[in-house]
Tab-separated table of C-alpha atoms and ligand atoms in Angstrom:
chain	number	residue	atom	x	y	z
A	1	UNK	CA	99.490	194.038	88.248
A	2	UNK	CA	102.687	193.672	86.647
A	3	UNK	CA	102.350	192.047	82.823
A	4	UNK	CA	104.563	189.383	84.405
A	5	UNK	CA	101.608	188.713	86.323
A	6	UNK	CA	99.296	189.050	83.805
A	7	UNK	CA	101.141	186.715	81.740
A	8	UNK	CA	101.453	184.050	84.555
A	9	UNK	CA	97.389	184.265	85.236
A	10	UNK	CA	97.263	183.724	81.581
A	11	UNK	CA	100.046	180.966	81.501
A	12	UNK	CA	98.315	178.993	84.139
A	13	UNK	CA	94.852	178.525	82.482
A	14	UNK	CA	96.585	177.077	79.086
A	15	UNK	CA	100.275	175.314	80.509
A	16	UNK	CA	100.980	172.775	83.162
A	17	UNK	CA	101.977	174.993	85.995
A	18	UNK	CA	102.068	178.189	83.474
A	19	UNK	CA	105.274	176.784	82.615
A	20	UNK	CA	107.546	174.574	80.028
A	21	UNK	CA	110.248	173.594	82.213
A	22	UNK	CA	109.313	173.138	86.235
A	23	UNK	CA	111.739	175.548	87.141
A	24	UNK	CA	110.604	178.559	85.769
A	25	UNK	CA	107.747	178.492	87.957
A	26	UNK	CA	109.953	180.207	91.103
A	27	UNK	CA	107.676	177.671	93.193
A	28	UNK	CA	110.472	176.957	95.551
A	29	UNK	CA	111.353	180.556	96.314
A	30	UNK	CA	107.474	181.353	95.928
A	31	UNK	CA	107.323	184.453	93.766
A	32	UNK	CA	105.806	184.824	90.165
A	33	UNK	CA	108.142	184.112	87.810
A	34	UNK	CA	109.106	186.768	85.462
A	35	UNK	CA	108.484	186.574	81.720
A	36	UNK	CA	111.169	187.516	79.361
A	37	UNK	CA	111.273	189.431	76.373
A	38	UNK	CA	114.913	190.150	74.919
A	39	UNK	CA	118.337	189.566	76.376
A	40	UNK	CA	121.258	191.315	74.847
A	41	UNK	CA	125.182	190.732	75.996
A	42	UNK	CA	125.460	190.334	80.056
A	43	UNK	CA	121.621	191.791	80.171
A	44	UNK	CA	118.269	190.320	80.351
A	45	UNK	CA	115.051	192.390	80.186
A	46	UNK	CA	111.911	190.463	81.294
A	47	UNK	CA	107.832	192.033	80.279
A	48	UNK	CA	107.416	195.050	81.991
A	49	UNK	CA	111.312	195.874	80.732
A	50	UNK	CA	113.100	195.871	83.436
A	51	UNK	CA	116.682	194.672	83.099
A	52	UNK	CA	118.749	192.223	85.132
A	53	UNK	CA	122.654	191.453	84.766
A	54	UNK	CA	121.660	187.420	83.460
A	55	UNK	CA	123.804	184.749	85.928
A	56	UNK	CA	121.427	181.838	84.520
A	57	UNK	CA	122.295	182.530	80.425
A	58	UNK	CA	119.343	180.071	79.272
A	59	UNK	CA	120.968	177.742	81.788
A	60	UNK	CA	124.446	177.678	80.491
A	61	UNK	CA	124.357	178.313	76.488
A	62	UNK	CA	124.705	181.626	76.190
A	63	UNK	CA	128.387	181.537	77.628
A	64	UNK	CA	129.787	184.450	74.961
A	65	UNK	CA	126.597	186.524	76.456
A	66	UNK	CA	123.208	186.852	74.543
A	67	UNK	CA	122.702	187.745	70.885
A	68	UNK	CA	126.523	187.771	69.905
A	69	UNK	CA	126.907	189.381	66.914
A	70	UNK	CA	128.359	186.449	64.544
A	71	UNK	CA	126.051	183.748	65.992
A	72	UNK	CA	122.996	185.673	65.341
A	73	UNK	CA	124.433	186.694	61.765
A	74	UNK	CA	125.502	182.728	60.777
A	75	UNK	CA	121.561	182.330	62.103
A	76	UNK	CA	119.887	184.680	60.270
A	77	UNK	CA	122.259	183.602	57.073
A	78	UNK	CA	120.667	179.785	57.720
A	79	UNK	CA	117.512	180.407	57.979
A	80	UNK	CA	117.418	182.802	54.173
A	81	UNK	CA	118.358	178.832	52.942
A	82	UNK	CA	114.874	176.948	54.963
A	83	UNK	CA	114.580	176.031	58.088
A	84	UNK	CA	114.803	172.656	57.675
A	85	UNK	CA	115.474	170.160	55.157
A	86	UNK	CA	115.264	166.587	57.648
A	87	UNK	CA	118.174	165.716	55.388
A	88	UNK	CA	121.942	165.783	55.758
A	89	UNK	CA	123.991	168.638	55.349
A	90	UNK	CA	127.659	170.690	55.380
A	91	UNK	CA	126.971	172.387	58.678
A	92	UNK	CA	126.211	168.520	59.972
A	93	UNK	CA	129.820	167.118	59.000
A	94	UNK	CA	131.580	170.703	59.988
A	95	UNK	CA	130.033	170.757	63.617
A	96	UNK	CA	131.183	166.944	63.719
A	97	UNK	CA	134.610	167.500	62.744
A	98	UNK	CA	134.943	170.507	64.846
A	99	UNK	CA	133.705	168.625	68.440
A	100	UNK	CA	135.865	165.277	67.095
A	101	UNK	CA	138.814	168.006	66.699
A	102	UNK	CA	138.300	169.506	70.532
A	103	UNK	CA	137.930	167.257	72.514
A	104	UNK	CA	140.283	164.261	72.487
A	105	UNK	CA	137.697	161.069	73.352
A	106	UNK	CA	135.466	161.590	70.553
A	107	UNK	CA	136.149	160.070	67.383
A	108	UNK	CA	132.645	160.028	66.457
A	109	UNK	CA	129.424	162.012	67.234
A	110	UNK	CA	125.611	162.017	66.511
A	111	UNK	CA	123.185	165.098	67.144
A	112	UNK	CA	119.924	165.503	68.821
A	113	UNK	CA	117.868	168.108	70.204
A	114	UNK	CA	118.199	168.037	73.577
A	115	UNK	CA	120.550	166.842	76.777
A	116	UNK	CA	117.761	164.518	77.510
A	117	UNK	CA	117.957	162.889	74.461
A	118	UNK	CA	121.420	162.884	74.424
A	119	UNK	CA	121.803	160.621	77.746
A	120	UNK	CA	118.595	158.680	76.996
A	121	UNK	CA	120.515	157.896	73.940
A	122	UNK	CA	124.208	157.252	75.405
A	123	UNK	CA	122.679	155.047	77.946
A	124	UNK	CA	121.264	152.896	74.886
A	125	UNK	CA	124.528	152.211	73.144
A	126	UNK	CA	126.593	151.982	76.413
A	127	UNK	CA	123.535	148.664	76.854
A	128	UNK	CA	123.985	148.107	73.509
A	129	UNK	CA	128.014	147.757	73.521
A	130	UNK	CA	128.394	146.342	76.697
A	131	UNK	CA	125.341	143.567	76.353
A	132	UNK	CA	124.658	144.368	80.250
A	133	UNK	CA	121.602	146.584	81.787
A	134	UNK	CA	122.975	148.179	84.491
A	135	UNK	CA	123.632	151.887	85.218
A	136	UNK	CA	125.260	153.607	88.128
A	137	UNK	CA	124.630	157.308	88.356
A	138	UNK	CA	125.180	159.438	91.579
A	139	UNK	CA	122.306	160.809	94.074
A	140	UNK	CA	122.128	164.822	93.345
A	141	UNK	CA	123.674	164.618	89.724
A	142	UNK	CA	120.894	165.121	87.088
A	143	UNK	CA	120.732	163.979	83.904
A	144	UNK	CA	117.653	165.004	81.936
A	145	UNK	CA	114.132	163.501	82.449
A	146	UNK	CA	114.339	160.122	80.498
A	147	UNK	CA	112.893	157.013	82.710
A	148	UNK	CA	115.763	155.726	83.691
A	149	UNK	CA	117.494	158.767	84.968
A	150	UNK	CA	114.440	159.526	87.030
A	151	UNK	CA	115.977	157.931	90.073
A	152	UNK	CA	116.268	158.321	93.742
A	153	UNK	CA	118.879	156.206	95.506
A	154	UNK	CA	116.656	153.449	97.447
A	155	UNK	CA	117.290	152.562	101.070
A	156	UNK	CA	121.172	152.431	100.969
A	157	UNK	CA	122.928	152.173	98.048
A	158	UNK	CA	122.748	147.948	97.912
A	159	UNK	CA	118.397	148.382	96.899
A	160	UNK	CA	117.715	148.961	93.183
A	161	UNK	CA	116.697	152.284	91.838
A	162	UNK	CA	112.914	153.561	92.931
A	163	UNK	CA	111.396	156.423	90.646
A	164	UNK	CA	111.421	159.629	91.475
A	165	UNK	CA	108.130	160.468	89.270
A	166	UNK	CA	105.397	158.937	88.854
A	167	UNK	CA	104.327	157.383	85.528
A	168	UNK	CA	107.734	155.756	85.917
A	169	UNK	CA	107.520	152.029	85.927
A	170	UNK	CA	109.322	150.283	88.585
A	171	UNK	CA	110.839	148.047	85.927
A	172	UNK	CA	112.146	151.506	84.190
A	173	UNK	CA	114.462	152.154	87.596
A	174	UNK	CA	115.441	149.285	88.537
A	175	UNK	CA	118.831	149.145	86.461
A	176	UNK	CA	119.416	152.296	87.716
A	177	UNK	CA	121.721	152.165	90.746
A	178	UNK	CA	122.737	155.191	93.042
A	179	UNK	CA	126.138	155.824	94.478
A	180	UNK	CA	127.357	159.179	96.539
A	181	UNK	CA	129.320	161.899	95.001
A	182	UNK	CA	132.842	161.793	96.110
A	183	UNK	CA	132.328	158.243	97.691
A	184	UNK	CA	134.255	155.945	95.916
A	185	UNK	CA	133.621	153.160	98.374
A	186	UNK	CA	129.805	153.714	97.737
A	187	UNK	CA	130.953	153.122	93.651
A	188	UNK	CA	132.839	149.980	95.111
A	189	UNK	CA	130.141	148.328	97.044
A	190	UNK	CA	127.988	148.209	93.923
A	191	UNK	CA	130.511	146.745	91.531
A	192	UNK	CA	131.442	144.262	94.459
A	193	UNK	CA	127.762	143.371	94.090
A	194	UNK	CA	126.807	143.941	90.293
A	195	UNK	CA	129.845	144.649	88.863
A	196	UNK	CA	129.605	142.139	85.828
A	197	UNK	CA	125.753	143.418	85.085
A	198	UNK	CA	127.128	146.771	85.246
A	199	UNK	CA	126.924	149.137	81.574
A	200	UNK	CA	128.105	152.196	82.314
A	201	UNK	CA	128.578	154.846	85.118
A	202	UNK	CA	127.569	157.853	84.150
A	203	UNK	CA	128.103	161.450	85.843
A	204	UNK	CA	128.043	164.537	86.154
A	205	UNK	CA	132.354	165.454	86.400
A	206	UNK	CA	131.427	168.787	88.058
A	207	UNK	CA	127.758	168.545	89.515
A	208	UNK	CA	125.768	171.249	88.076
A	209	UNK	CA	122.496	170.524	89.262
A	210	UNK	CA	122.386	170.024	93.184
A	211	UNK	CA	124.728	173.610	93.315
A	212	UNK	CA	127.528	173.363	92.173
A	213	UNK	CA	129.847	170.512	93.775
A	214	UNK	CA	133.642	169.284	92.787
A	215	UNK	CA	135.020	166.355	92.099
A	216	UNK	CA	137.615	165.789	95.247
A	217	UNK	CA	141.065	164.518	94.587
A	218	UNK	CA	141.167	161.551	91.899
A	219	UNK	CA	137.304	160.570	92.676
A	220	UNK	CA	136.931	160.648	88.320
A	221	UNK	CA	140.438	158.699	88.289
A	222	UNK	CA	138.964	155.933	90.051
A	223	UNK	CA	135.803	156.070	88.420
A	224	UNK	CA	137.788	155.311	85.104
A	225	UNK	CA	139.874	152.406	86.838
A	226	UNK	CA	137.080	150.692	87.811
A	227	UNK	CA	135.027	150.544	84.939
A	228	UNK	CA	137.969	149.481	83.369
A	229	UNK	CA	138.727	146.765	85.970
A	230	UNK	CA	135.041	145.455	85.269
A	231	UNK	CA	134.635	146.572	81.876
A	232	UNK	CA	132.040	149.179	82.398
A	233	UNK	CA	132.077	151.964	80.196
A	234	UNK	CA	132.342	155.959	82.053
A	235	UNK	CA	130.093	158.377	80.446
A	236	UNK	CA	130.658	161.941	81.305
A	237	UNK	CA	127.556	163.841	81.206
A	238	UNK	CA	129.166	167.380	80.375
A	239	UNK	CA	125.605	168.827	79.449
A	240	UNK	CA	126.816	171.828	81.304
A	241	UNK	CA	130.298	171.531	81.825
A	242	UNK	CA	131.457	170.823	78.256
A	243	UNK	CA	133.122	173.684	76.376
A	244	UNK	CA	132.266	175.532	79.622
A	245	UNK	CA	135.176	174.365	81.971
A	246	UNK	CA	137.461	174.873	78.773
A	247	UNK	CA	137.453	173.869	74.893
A	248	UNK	CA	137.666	170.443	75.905
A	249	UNK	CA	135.264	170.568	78.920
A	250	UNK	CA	135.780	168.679	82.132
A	251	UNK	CA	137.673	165.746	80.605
A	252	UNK	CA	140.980	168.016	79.452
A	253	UNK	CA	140.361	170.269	82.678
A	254	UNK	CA	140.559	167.036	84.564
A	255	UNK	CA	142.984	164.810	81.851
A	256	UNK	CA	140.265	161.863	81.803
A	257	UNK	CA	138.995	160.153	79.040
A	258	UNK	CA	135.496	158.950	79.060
A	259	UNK	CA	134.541	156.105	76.996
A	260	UNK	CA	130.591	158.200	75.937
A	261	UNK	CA	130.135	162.320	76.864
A	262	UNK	CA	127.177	163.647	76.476
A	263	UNK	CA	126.724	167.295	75.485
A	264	UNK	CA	123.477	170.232	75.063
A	265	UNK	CA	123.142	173.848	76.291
A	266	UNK	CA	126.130	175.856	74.644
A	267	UNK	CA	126.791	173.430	72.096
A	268	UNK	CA	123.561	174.763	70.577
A	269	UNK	CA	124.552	178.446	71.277
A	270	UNK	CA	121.047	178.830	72.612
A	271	UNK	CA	119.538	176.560	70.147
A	272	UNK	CA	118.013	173.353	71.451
A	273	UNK	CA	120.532	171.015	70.265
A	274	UNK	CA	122.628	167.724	72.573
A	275	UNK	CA	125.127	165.504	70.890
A	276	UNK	CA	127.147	162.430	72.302
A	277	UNK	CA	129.994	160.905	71.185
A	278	UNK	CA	132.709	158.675	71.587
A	279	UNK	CA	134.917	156.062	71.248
A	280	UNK	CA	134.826	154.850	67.357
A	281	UNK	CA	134.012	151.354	68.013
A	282	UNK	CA	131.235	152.330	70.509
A	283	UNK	CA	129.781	154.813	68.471
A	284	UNK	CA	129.684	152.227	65.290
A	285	UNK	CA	126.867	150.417	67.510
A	286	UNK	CA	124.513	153.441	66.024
A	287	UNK	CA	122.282	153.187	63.253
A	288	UNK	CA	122.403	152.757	60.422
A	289	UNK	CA	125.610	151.646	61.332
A	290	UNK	CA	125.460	148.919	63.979
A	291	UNK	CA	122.256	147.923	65.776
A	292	UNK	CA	121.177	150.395	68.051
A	293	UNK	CA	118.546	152.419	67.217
A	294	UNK	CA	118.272	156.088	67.430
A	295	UNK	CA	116.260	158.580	65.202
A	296	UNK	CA	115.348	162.070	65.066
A	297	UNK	CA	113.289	164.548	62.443
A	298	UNK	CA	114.864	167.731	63.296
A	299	UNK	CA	118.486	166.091	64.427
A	300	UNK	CA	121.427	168.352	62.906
A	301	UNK	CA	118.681	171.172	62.218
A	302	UNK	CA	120.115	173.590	59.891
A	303	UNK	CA	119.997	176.319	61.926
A	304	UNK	CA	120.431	174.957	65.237
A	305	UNK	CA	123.720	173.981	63.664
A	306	UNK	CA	124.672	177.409	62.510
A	307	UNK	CA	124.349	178.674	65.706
A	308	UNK	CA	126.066	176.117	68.121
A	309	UNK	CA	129.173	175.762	64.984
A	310	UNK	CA	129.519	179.460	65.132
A	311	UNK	CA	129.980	179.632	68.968
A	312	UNK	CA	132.122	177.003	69.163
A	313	UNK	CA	134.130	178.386	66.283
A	314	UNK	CA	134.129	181.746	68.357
A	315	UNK	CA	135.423	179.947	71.136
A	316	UNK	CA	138.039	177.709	69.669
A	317	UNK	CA	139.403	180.939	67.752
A	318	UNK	CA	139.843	183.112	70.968
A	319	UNK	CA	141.825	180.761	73.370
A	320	UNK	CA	141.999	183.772	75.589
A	321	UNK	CA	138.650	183.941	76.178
A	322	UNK	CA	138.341	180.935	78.650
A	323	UNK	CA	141.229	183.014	80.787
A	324	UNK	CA	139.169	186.356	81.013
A	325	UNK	CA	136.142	184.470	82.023
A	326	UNK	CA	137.270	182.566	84.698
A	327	UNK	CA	138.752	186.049	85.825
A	328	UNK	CA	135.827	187.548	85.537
A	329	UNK	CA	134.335	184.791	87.626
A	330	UNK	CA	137.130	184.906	90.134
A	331	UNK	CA	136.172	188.170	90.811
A	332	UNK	CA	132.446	187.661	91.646
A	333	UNK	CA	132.889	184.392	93.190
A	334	UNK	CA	136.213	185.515	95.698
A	335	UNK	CA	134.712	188.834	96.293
A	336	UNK	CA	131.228	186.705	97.738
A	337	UNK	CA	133.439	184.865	100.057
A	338	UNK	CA	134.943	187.813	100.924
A	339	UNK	CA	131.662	189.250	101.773
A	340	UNK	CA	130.470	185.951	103.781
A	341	UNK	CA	133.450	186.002	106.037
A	342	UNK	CA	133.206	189.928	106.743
A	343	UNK	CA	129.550	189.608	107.794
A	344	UNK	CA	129.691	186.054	109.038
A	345	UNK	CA	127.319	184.169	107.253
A	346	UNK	CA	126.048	181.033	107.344
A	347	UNK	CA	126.939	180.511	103.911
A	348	UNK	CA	129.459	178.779	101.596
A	349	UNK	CA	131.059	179.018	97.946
A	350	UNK	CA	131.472	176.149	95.514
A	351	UNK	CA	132.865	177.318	92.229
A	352	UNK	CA	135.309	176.450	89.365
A	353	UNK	CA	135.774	178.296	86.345
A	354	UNK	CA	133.119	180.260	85.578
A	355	UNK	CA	130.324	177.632	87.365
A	356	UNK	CA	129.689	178.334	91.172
A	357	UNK	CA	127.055	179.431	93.641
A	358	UNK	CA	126.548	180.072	97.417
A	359	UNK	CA	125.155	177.638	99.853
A	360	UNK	CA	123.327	178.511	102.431
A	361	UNK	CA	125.139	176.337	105.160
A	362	UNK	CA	128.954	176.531	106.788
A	363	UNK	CA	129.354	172.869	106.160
A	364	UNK	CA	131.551	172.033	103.044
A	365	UNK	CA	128.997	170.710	100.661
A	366	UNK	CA	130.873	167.698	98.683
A	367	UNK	CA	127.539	165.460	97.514
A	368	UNK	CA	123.506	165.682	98.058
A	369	UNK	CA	123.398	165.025	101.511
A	370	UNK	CA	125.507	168.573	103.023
A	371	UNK	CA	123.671	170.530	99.878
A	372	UNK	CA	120.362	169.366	101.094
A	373	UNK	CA	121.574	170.992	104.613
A	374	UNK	CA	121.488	174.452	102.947
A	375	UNK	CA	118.822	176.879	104.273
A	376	UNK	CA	116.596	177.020	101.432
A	377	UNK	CA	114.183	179.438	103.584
A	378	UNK	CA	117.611	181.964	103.597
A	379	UNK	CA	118.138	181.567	99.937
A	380	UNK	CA	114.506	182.368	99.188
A	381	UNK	CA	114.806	185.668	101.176
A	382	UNK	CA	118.127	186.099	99.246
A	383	UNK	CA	116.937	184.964	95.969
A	384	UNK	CA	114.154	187.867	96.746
A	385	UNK	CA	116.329	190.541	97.041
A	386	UNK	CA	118.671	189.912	94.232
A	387	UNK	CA	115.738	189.571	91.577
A	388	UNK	CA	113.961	193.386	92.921
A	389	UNK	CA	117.545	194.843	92.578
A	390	UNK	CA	118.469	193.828	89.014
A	391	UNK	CA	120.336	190.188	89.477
A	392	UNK	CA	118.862	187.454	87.470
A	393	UNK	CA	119.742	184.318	89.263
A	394	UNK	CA	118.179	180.967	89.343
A	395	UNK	CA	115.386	180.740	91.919
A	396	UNK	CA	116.496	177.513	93.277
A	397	UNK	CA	119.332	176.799	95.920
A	398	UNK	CA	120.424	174.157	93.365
A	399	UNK	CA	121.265	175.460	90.372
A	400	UNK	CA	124.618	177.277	89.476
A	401	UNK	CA	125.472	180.564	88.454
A	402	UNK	CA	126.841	181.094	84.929
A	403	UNK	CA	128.739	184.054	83.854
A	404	UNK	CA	129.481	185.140	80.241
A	405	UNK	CA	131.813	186.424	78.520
A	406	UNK	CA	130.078	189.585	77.832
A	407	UNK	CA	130.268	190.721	81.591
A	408	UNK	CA	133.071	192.642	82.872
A	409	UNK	CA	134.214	194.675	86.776
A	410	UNK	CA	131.292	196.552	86.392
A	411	UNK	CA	128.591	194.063	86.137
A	412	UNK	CA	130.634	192.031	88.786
A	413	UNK	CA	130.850	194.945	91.385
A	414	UNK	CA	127.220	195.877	90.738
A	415	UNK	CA	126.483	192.318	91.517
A	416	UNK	CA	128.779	192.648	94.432
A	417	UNK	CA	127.329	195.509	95.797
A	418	UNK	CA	123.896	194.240	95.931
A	419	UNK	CA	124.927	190.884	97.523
A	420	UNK	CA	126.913	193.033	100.181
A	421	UNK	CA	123.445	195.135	100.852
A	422	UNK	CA	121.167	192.011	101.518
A	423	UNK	CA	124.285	190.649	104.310
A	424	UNK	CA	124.436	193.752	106.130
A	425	UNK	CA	121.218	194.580	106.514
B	1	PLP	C1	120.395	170.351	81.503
B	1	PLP	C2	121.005	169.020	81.703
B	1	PLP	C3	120.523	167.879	81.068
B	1	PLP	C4	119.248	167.868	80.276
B	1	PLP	O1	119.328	168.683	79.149
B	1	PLP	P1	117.952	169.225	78.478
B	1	PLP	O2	118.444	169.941	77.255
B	1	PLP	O3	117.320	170.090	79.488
B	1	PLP	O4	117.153	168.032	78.151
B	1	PLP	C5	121.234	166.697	81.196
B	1	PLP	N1	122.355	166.651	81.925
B	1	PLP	C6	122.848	167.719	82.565
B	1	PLP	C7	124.121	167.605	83.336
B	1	PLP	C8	122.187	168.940	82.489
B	1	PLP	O5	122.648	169.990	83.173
């Protein structure tokens, strides 16, 4: 027995699933999951210490690799001073200034803990502002586990929201209305229907979270004109994609301005941390500002600051570094297409930046309904393979594949290599 397994046995008896988050469980590619005990740079070593070049980086934070030297130095350095004070402090007003300094559409921001709480949060001032209830989010774009983002699209896009867990009351959903990634006539039917009741849009501007899927043509220029038209406000959830796509996250990659974003994962630097921000007059609806309410004990934690300020420092500092990761990424994700059309698979790439992963299906997947066509069966087999020969990828079809800054051609070609071993078997 491995101590992963051990662990797991263990796990089981004491955690919901032996797990904190569902995914860890590998459940859908039906292995144990492996514990993990240190990650260092492009590496991740799991119980019994064997190492794995890391494609999931906690899920997106660790973009400058794990344990960079500075973060975990500014850490260390925050935590000699407490570990928390629940009271404000410099880092606070520094990691403000610096997100209200990158990216263009905040003027003002608040911290939390999570990317959960973050949207949870947006979605209550976006009410708040706009005096209206409803929400239009897109089928296959994920937003954290609050009630109201808990949603599957009902029978056609016209039906209110029906949860997609239970303990979610119907009432919870309802608001909630589902549209189809790169549809903008789906978008239009709703407003034509609830367009004065309608809050906000929110969504994903790259979709992280069904694989990776793109925003086609001027699908996020539309979504601005019509909330505009029917003054709706356009939150961008950039959980994953902000300061990931570039300094100034999907919005400058994409030159839109959303009215709310929502941030988490590497604004923390591995620290669980969200924020959202916006528009000064929107953002005044907070307390103790304006009347919406929102709270939190360990909000703008001392040393969750430290770390998430010193990574964005690092990455506002080194404008370079966006342009050798997304070469670095080029090279994995090109040379994976290169190896699906040499062996002719049934498999597809969806990447930008460095955010992609392979589908297993020849169709073009552009929203839920062609990802849900991928061969999950094939990616479990695939999954398999890549885990027993050192690649650490998610074990789910639908999650992307994030590369850091600390990996280089070798990691890339290793990776390479092993992908090119499982096709031509
Ligand atoms: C991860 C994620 C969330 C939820 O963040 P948590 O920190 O897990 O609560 C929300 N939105 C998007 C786009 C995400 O990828």
């Amino acid at each position: 027995m491995t101590k992963s397994e051990q662990l797991y046995e263990e796990a089981q008896k004491y955690i919901p699933g032996g797990v904190n988050s569902p995914v860890r469980a590998y459940k859908s590619v039906g292995l144990v999951p492996r514990f993990i005990s240190k990650a260092e740079g492009a590496y991740i070593v799991d119980a019994d210490g064997k190492k794995y070049i890391d494609y999931i980086g906690s899920w997106g934070p660790m973009i400058l690799g794990s344990n960079q030297k500075q973060v975990f130095e500014n850490v260390v350095a925050a935590c000699q001073n407490g570990l928390s004070f629940g009271a404000a402090t410099e880092y606070e007003v520094k990691m403000a200034k610096l997100i209200c300094e990158l990216v263009p559409s905040i003027d003002m921001i608040r911290m939390v803990n999570s990317g959960t709480e973050a949207v949870m949060s947006a979605i209550r001032v976006a009410r708040g502002y706009t005096g209206r209830n409803k929400i239009v989010k897109f089928e296959g774009c994920y937003h954290g586990h609050s009630d109201a983002m808990l949603v599957k699209a009902g029978s056609g896009v016209m039906t209110a929201g029906v949860p997609d867990s239970a303990g979610v009351p119907e009432g919870c959903a309802k608001d909630t209305l589902t549209a189809v990634y790169n549809d903008f006539d789906s978008v239009q039917t709703l407003f034509e229907k609830w367009g004065k009741e309608i809050a906000a849009i929110i969504i994903e501007p790259v979709a992280a979270n069904m694989g990776v899927v793109l925003p086609e043509d001027d699908f996020l220029k539309k979504l601005r004109q019509i909330c505009d038209e029917n003054k709706s406000l356009l939150i961008f959830d950039e959980v994953i994609t902000g300061f990931r796509l570039g300094i100034d996250g999907a919005q400058g990659y994409y030159d839109i301005k959303p009215d709310l974003t929502t941030f988490g994962k590497i604004i923390g630097g591995g620290m669980p941390v969200g924020a959202y921000g916006g528009r000064r007059e929107i953002m005044e609806m907070v307390a103790p500002l304006g009347m919406v309410y929102q709270a939190g004990t360990l909000s703008g934690n001392p040393v969750a600051m430290a770390a998430g300020f010193t990574q964005l420092t690092l990455l506002k500092e080194n404008p370079s570094f966006y342009q050798k990761l997304n070469e670095t990424a080029t090279m994995l994700f090109e040379g994976m297409k290169q190896i699906i059309k040499e062996n002719e698979v049934e498999a597809s790439i969806n990447y930008i930046g460095s955010l992609g992963c392979m589908f297993f299906t020849n169709q073009k997947v552009r929203n839920y309904t062609t990802a849900k066509m991928a061969d999950t069966k094939a990616f479990g087999t695939y999954f398999k393979h890549m885990i027993e020969n050192g690649i650490y990828i998610a074990p789910s079809q639908f999650e992307a594949m994030f590369v850091s800054g600390a990996m280089g051609e070798g990691e890339v070609k290793e990776t390479l290599e092993v992908i090119e071993r499982f096709f031509v078997r």
